[in-house]
CSV table of C-alpha atoms and ligand atoms in Angstrom, one decimal:
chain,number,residue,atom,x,y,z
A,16,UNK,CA,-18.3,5.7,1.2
A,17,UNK,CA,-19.8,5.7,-2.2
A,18,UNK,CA,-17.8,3.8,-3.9
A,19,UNK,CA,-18.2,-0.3,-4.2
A,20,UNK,CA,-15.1,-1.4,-5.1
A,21,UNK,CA,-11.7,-0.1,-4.5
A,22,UNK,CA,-9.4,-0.5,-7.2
A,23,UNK,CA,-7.3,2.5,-7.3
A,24,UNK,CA,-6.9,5.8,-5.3
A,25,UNK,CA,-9.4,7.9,-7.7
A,26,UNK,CA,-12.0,5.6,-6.9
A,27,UNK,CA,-12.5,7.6,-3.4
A,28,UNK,CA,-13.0,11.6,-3.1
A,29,UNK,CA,-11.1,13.5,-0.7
A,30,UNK,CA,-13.7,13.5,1.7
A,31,UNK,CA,-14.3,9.6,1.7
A,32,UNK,CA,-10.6,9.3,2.2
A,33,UNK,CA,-11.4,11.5,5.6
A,34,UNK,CA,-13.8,9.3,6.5
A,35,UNK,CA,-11.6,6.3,6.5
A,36,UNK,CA,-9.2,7.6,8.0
A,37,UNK,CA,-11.2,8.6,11.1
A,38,UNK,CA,-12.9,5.3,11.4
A,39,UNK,CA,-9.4,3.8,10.9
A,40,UNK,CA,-8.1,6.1,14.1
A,41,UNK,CA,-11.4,4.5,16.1
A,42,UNK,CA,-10.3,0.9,15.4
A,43,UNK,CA,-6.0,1.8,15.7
A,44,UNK,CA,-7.3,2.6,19.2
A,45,UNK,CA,-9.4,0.0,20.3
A,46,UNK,CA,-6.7,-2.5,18.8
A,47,UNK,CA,-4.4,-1.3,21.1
A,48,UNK,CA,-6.9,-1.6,24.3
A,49,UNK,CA,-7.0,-5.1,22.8
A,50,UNK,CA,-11.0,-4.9,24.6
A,51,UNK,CA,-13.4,-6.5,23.0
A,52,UNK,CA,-14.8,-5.3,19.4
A,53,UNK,CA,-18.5,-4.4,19.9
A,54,UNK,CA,-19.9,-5.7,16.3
A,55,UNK,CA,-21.7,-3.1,15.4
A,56,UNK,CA,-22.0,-4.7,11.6
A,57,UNK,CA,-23.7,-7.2,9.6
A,58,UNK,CA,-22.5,-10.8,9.8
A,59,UNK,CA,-20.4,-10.5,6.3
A,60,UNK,CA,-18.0,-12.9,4.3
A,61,UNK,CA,-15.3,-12.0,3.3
A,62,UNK,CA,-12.6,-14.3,0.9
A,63,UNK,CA,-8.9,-13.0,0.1
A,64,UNK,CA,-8.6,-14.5,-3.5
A,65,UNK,CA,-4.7,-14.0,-4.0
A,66,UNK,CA,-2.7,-15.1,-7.1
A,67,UNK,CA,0.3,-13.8,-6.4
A,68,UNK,CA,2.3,-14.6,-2.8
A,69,UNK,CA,1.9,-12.5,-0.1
A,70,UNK,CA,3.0,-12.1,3.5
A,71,UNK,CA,1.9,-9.0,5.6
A,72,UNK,CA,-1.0,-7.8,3.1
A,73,UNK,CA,-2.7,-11.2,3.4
A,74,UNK,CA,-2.1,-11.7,7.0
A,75,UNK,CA,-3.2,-7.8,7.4
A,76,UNK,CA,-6.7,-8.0,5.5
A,77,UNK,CA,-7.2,-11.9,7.0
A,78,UNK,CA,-7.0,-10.5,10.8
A,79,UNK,CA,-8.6,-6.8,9.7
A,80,UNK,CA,-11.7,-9.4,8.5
A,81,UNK,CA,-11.6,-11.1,11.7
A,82,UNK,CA,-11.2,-8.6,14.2
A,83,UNK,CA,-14.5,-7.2,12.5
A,84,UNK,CA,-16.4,-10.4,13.3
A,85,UNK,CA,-16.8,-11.6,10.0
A,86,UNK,CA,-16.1,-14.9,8.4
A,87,UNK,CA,-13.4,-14.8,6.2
A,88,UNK,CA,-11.9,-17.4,3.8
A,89,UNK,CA,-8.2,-17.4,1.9
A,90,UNK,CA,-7.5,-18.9,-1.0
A,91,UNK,CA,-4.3,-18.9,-2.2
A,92,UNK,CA,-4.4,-19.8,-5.8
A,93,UNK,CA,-1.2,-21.4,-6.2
A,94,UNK,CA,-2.6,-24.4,-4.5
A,95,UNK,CA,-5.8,-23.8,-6.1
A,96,UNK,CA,-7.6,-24.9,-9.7
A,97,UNK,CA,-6.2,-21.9,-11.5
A,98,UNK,CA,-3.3,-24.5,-12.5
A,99,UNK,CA,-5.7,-26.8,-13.9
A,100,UNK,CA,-6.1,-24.3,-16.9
A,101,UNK,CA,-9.4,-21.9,-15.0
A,102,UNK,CA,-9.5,-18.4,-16.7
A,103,UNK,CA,-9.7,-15.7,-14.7
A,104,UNK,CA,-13.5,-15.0,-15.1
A,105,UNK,CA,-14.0,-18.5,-14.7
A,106,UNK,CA,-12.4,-18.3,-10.8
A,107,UNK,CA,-14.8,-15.1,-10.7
A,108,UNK,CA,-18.0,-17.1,-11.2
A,109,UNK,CA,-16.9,-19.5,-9.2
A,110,UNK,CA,-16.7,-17.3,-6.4
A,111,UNK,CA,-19.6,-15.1,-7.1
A,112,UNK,CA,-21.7,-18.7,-6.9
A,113,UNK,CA,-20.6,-18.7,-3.3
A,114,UNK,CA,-22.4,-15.4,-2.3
A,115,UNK,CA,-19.3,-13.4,-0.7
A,116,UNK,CA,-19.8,-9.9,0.6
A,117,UNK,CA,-16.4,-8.4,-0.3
A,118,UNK,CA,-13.5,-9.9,-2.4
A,119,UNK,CA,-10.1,-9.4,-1.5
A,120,UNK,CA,-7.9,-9.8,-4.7
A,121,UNK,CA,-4.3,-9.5,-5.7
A,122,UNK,CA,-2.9,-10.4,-9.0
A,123,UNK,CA,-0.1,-10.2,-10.8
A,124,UNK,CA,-1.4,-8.5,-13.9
A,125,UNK,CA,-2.5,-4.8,-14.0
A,126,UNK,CA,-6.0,-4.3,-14.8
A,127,UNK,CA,-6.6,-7.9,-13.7
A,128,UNK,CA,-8.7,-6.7,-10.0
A,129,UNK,CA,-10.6,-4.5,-12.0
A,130,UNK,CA,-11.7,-7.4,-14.9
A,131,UNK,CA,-13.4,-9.3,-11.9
A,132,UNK,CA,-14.7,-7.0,-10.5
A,133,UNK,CA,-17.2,-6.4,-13.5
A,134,UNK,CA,-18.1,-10.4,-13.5
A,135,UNK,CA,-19.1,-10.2,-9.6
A,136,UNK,CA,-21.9,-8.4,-7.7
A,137,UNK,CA,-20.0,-8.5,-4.3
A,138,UNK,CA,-17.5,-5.5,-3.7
A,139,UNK,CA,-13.8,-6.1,-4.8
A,140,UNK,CA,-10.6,-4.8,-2.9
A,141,UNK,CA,-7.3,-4.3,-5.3
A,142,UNK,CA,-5.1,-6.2,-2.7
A,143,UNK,CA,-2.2,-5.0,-5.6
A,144,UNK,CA,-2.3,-5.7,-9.3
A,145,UNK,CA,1.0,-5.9,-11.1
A,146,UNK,CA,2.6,-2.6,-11.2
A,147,UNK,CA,-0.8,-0.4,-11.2
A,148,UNK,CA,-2.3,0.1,-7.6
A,149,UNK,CA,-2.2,-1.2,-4.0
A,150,UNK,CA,-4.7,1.3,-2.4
A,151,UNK,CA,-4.6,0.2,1.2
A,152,UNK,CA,-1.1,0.3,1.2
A,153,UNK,CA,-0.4,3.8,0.1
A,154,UNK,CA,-3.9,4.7,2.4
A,155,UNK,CA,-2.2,3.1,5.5
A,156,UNK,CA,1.2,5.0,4.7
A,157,UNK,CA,-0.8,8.0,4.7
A,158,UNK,CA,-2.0,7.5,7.9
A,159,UNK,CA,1.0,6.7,9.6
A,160,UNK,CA,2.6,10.0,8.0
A,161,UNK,CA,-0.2,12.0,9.4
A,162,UNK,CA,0.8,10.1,12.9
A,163,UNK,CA,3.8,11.0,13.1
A,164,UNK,CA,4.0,14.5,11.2
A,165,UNK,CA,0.7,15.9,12.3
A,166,UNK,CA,0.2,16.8,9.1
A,167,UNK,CA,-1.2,15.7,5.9
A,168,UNK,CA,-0.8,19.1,3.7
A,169,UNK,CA,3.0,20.9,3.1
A,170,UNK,CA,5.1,17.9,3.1
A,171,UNK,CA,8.3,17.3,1.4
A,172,UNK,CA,7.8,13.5,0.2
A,173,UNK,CA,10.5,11.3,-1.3
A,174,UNK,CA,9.7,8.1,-3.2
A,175,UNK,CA,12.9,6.1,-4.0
A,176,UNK,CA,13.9,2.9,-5.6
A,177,UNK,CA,12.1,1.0,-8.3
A,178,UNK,CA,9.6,3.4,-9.2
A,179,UNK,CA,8.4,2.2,-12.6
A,180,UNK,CA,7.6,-1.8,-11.2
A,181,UNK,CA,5.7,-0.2,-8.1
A,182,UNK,CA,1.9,-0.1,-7.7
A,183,UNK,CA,2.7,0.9,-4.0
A,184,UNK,CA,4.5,4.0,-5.8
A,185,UNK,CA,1.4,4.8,-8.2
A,186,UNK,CA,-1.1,4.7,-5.2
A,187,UNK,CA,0.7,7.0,-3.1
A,188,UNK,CA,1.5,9.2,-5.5
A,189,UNK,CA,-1.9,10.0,-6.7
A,190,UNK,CA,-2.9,10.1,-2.7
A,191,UNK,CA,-0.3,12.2,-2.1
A,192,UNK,CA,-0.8,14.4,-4.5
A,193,UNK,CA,-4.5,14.7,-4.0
A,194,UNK,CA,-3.4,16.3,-0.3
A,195,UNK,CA,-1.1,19.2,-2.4
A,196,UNK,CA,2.5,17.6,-1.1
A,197,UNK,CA,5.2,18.1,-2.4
A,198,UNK,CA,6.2,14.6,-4.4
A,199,UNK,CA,9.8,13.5,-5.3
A,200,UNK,CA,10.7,10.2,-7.4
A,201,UNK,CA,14.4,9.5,-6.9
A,202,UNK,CA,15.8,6.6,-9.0
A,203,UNK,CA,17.8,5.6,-11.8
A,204,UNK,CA,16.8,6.8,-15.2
A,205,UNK,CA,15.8,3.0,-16.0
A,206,UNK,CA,13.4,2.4,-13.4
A,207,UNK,CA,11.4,6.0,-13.3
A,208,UNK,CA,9.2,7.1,-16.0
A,209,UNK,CA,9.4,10.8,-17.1
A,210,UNK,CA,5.9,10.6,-17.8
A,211,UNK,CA,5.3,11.6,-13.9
A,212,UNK,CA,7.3,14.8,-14.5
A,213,UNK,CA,3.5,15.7,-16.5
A,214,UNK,CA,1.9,15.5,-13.0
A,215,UNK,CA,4.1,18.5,-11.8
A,216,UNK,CA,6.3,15.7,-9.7
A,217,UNK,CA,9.8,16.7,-9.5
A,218,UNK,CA,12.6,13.8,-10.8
A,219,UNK,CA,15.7,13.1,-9.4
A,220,UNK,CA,18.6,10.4,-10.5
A,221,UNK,CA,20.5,11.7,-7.4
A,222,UNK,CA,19.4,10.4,-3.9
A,223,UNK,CA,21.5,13.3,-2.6
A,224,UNK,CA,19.8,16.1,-4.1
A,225,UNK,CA,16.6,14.5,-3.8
A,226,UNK,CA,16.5,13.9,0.1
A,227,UNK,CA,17.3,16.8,0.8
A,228,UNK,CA,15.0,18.7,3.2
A,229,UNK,CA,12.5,16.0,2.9
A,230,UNK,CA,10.2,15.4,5.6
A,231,UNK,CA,9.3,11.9,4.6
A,232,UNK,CA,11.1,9.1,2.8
A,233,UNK,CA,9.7,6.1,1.5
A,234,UNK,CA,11.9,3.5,0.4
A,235,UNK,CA,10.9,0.7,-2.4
A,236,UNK,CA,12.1,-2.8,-2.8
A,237,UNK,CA,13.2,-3.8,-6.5
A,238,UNK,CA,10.9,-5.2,-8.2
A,239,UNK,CA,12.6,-8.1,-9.5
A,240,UNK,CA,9.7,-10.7,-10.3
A,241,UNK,CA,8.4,-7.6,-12.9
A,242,UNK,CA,11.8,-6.6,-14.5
A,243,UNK,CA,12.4,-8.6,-18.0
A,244,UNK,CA,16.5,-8.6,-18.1
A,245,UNK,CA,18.8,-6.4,-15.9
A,246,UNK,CA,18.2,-3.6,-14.4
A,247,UNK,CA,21.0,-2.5,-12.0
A,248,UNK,CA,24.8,-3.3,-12.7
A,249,UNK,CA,25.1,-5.0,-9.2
A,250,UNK,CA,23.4,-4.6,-5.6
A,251,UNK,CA,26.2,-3.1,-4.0
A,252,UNK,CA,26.4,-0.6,-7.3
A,253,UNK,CA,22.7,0.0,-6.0
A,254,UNK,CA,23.0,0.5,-2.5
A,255,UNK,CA,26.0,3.0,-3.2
A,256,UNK,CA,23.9,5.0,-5.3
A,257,UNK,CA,20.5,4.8,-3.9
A,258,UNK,CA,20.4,2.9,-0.8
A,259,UNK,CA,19.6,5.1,2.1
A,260,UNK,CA,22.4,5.2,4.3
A,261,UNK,CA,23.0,7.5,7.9
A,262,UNK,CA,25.1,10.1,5.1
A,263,UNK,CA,22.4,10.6,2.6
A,264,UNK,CA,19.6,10.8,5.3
A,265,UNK,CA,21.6,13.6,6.9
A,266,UNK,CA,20.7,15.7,4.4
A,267,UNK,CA,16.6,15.0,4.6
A,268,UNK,CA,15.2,17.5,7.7
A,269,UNK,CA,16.3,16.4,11.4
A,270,UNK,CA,13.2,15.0,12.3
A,271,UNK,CA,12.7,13.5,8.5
A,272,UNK,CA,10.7,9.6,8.6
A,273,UNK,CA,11.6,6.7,7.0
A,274,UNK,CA,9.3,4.3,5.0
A,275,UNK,CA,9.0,0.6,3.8
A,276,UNK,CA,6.1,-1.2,2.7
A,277,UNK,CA,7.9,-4.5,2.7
A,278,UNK,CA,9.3,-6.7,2.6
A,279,UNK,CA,12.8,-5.3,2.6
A,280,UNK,CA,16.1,-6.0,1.6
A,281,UNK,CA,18.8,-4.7,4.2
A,282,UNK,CA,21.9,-3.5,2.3
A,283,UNK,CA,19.9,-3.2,-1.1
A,284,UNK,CA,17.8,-0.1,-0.8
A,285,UNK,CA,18.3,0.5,3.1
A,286,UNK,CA,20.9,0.3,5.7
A,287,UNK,CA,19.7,-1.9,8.5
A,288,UNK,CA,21.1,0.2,10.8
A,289,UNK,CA,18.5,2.6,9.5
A,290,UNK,CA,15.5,-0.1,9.2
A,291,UNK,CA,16.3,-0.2,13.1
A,292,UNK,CA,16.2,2.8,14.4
A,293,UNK,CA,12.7,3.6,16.0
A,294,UNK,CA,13.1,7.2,16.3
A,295,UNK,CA,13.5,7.7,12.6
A,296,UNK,CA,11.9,4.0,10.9
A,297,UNK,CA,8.5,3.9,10.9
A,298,UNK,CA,8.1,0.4,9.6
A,299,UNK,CA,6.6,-1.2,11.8
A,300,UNK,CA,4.0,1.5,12.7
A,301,UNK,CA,2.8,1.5,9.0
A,302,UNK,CA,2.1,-2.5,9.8
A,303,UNK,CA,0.0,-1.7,13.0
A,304,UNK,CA,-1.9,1.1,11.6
A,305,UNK,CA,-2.2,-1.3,8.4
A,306,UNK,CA,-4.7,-3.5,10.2
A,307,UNK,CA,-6.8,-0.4,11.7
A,308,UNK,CA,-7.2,0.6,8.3
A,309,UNK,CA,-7.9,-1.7,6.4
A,310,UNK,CA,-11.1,-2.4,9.1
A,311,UNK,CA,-12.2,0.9,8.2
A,312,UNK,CA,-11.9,0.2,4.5
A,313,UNK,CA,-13.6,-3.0,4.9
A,314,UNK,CA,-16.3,-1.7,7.2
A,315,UNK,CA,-17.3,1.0,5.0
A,316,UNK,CA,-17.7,-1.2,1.9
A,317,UNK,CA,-20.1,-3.8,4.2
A,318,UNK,CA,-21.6,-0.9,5.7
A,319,UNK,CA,-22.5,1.0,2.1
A,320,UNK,CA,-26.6,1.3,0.9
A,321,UNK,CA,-27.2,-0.8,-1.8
B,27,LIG,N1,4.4,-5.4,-0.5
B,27,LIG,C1,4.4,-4.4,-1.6
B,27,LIG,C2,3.5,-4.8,-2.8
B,27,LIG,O1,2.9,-5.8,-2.7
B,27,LIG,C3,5.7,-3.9,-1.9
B,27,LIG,C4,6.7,-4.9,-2.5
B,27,LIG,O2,6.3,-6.1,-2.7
B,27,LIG,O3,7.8,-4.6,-2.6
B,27,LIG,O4,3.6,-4.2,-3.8
């Protein structure tokens, strides 16, 4: 992999996305052998700077770190000095003085990953910054499509829900589209830019018409913490009109796939009953392969010349 950071989707070429993939099927393996990882890299640090909360991403990169032998450091900044007034580049220096191979950063400002990456000489991992990327997410989701369809080309993909507050949207959309799929953004007018119809994505305020035939469905939470003022009339108002439901994924192909990146809200933009089902949710599975690939990710950028 050429690339020293990873900010966004375009910062890897089609072939480098291969190559991740492939080391991340080696490691998705040997995690579930649960043998012993033979280190093949250099010792390395790694520290997950993240400003904004997280659950399975942090926990995810943390063990992906680990699992690779190298020592690895969180900081959470809401207990850190960031409250006592530090700027951003300030926090970047900081850490920079303390000779890290690899930053893992999340922020709730867009552009915000990419700002510190320019003060630092260590390589920088987009962990999510506001509504613009979350890389590994949208790679991992990739992944676990390609695991389950046995395909990566062809597909009939269906974003829904809070497209215009979703970085996880914006990464997998220009992943997806970088594989010649077949994108669909399903949501109400309010929260789905028109700009994407530019792109050659097709737009849909009806779940209905826009599930149907798909092969894949991904699912997104409601980005309340980035809407300013109300967005929907009411959740149950929601989850009548764009919830998936047992009805509306009738109409998505017999062996279509359902998608979450987390967390969830049951009975907001998905049934449960749905969520559950193993033979159609594939939610968990994008956690698992989540750890495999973010190894990869983080293997290549220790492993890179230079
Ligand atoms: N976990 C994902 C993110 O960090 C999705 C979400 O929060 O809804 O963007």
């Amino acid at each position: 992999m050429q690339t020293k950071h990873l900010i966004q989707i375009d910062d890897v070429k089609k072939s480098e996305i291969e190559e991740i993939f492939a080391l991340a099927e080696y490691y998705f393996q040997k995690n579930k052998k649960k043998v012993e990882q033979k280190h093949r890299l250099k010792p390395f640090t790694q520290i997950n700077v993240f400003f904004e909360n997280s659950t399975r991403t942090l926990a995810s990169f943390e063990l992906a770190g680990k699992k690779l032998g190298g020592i690895v450091q969180d900081i959470r900044i809401a207990t850190s000095s960031i409250h006592k007034g530090e700027t951003l580049i300030d926090t970047a220096l900081t850490l920079n003085a303390m000779r890290p191979d690899l930053l893992v950063v999340r922020h709730s400002s867009s552009g915000a990953v990419n700002l510190l990456s320019e003060k630092v000489n260590c390589s920088v991992l987009n962990a999510g910054d506001g509504s613009h990327e979350h890389p590994t997410q949208a790679l991992l989701d990739f992944l676990t499509i390609q695991h389950r369809k046995k395909e990566k080309e062809g597909l009939i993909i269906a974003i829904c829900g809070d497209i215009s507050h979703s970085r996880v949207a914006r990464s997998n959309i220009n992943l997806l589209c970088k594989f010649n799929n077949q994108v669909r953004l399903i949501g109400p007018s309010n929260l789905l830019p028109y700009s994407f119809k530019d792109m050659g994505l097709e737009i849909y305020n009806s779940m209905e018409d826009g599930v149907k035939d798909a092969d894949v469905i991904m699912m997104l939470r409601l980005q309340k913490e980035r809407m300013k003022g109300g967005f929907i009339p009411s959740r149950r108002e929601y989850f009548n009109r764009f919830g998936l439901d047992n009805q509306k994924l009738s109409l998505a192909k017999d062996d279509a796939i359902v998608m979450h990146p987390g967390p969830m809200n049951r009975g907001v933009e998905i049934d449960g009953i749905i969520a559950d089902d193993l033979n159609r949710s594939v939610i968990q599975e994008q956690v698992e392969i989540g750890v495999a690939l973010r190894m990869a990710v983080l293997h290549l950028l220790v492993d890179r010349k230079n």
